[in-house]
PDB file of C-alpha atoms in Angstrom:
ATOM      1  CA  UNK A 866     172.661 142.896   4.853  1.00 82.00           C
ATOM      2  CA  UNK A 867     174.350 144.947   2.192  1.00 89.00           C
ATOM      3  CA  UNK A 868     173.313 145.209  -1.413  1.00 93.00           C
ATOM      4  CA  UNK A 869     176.290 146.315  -3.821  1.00 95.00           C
ATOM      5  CA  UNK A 870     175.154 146.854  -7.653  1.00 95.00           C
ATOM      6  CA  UNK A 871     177.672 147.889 -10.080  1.00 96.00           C
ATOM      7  CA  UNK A 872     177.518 149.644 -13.492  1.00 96.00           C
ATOM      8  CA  UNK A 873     179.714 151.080 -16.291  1.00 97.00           C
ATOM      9  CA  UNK A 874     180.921 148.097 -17.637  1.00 95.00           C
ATOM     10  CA  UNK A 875     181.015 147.398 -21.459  1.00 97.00           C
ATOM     11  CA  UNK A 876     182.923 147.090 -24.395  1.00 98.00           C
ATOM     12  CA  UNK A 877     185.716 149.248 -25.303  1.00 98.00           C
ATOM     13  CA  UNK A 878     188.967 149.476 -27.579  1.00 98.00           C
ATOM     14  CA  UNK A 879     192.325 148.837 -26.716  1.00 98.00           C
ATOM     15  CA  UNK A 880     193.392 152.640 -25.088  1.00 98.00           C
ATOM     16  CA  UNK A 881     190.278 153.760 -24.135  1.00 98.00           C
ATOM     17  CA  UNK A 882     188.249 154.164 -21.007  1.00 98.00           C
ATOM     18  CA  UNK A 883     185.712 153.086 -18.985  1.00 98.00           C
ATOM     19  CA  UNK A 884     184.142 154.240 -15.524  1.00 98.00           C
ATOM     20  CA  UNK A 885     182.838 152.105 -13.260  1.00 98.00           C
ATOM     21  CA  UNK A 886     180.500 152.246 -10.078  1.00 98.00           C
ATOM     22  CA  UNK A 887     179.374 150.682  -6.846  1.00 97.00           C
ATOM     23  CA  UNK A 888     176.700 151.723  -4.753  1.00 95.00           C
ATOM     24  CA  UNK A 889     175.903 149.977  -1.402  1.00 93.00           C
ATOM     25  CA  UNK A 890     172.420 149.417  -0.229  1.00 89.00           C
ATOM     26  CA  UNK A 891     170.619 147.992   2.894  1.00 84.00           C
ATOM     27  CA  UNK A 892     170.694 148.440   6.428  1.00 67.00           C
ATOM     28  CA  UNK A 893     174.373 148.270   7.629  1.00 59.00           C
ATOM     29  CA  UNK A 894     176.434 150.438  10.720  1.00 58.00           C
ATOM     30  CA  UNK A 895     179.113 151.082   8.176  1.00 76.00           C
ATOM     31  CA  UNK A 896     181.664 150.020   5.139  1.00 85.00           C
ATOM     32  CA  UNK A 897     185.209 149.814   6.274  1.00 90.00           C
ATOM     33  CA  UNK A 898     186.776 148.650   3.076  1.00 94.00           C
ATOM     34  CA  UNK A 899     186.022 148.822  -1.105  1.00 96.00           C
ATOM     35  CA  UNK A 900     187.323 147.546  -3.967  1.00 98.00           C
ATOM     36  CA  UNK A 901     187.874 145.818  -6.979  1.00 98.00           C
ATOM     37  CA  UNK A 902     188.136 142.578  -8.116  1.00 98.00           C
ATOM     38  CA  UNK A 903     188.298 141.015 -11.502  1.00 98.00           C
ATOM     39  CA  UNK A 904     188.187 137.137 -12.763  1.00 97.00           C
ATOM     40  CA  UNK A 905     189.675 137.170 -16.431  1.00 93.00           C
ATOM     41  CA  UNK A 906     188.774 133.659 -18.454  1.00 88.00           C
ATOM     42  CA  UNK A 907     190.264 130.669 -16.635  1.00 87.00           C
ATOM     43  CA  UNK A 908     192.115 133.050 -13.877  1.00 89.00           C
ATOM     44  CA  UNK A 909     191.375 133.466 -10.292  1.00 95.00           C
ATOM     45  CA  UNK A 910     190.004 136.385  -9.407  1.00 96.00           C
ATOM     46  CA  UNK A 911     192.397 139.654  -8.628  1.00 97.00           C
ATOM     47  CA  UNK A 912     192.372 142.821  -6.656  1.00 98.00           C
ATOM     48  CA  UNK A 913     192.746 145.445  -8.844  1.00 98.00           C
ATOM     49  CA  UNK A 914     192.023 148.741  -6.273  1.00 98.00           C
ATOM     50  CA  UNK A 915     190.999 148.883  -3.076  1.00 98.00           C
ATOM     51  CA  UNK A 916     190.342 151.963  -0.837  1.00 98.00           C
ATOM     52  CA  UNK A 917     189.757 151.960   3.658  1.00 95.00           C
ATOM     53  CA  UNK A 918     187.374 154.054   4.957  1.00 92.00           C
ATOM     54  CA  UNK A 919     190.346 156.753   5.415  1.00 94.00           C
ATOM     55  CA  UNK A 920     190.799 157.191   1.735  1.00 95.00           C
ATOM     56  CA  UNK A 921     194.041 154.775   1.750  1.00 97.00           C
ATOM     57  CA  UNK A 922     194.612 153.135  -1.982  1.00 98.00           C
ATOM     58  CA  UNK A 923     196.155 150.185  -2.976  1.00 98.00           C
ATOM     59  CA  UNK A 924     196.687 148.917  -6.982  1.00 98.00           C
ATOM     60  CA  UNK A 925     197.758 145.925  -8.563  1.00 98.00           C
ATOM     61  CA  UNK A 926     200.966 146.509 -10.554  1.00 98.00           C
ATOM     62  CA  UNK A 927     199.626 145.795 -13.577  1.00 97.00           C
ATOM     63  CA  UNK A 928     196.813 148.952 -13.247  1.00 98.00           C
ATOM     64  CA  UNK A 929     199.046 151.365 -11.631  1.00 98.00           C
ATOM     65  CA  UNK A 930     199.407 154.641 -13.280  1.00 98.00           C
ATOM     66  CA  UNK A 931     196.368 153.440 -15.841  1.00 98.00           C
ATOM     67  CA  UNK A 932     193.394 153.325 -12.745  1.00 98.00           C
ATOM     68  CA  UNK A 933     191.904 155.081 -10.148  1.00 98.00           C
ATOM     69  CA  UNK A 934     189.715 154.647  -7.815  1.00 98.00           C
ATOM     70  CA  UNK A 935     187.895 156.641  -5.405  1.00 98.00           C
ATOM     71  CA  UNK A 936     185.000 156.631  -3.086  1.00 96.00           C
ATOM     72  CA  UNK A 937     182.128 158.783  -2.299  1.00 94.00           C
ATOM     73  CA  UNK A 938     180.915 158.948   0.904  1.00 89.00           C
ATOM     74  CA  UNK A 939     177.647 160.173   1.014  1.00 88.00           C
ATOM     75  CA  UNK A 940     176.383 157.414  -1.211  1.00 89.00           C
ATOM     76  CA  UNK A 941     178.316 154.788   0.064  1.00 90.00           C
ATOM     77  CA  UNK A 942     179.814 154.265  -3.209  1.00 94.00           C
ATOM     78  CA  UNK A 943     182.955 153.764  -5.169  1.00 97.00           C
ATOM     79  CA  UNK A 944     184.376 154.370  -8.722  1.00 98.00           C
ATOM     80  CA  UNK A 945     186.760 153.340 -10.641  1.00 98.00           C
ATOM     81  CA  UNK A 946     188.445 155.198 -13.990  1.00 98.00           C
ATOM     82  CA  UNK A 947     189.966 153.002 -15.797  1.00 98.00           C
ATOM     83  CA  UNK A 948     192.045 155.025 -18.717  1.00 98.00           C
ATOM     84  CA  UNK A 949     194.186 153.120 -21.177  1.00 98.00           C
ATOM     85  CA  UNK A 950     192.961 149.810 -21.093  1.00 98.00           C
ATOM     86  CA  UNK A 951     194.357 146.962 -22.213  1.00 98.00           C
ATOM     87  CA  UNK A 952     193.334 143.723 -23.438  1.00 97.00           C
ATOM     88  CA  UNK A 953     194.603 142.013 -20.124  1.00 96.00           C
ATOM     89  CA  UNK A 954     192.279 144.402 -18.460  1.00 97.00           C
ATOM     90  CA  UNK A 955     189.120 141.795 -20.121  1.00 97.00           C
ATOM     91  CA  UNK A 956     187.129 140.136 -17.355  1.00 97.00           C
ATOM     92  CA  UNK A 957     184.648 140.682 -14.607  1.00 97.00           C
ATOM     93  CA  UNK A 958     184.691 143.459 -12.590  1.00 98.00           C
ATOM     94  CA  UNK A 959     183.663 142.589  -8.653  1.00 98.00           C
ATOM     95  CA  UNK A 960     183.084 145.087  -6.168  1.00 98.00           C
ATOM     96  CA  UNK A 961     183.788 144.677  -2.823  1.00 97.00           C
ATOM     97  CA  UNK A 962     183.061 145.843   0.377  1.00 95.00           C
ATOM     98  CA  UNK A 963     183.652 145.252   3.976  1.00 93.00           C
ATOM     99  CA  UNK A 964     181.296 146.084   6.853  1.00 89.00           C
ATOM    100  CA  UNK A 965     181.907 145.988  10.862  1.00 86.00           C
ATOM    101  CA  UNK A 966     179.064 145.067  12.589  1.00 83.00           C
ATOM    102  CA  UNK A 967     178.374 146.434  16.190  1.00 83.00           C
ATOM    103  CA  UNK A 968     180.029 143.494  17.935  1.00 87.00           C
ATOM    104  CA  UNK A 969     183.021 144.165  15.580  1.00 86.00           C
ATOM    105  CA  UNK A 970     182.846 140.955  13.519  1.00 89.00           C
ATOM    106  CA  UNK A 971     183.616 141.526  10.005  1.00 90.00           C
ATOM    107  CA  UNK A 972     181.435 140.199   7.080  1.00 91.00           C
ATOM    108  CA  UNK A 973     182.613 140.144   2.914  1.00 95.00           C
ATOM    109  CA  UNK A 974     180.017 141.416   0.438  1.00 95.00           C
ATOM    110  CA  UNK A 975     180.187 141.021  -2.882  1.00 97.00           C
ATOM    111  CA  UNK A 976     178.392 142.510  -6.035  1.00 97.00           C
ATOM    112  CA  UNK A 977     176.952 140.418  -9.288  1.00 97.00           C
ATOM    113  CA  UNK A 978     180.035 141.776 -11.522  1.00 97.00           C
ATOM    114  CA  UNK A 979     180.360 143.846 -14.402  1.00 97.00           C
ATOM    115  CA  UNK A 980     181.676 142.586 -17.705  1.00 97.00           C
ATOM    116  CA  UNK A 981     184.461 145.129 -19.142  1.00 98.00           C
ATOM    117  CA  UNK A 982     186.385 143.330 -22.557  1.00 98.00           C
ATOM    118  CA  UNK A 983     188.892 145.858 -24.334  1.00 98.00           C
ATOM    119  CA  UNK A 984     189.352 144.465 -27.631  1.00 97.00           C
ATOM    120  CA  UNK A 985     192.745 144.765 -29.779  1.00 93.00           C
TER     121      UNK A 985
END
């Protein structure tokens, strides 16, 4: 099993910044995958970054340019900066992570969320 808790979340003003964090707990073989996901008020929930095990990125369109996120692998965690934020960027924040086990089935974890609401 895999634990993920994130932090960093909060309330912030339209242009500002927030970071926020993921750290991965339990007994695993190893994370393949991270992200970010975030459910806004009556929307599905979205990638907004994701980054493989090789330090590959990927970014929703609407947080390119604005986020980044990155990964440290000593601690099994990830981060995300998240500079001039928007209203649109309101929701909660999901981490994600992906873990091969040792008969190389895949299996989803997810964290509790973090609430992050930018007002205007």
């Amino acid at each position: 099993q895999v634990q993920l808790v994130e932090s960093g979340g909060g309330l912030v003003q339209a242009g500002g910044s927030l970071k926020l964090s993921c750290v991965a707990s339990g007994s695993f073989i190893r994370l393949t995958d991270m992200g970010w996901y975030r459910q806004g008020f009556g929307n599905q929930r979205e990638l907004v970054a994701s980054i493989t095990r090789d330090g590959d990125t990927d970014y929703a369109d609407s947080v390119k340019g604005r986020f980044t996120i990155s990964r440290d692998y000593a601690r099994n965690a990830i981060h995300l900066q998240a500079n001039s934020l928007k209203p649109e960027d309101t929701g909660v924040y999901y981490c994600k992570a992906d873990r091969v086990s040792a008969a190389g089935r895949n299996y989803e974890y997810w964290g509790q969320g973090t609430q992050v609401t930018v007002s205007s």
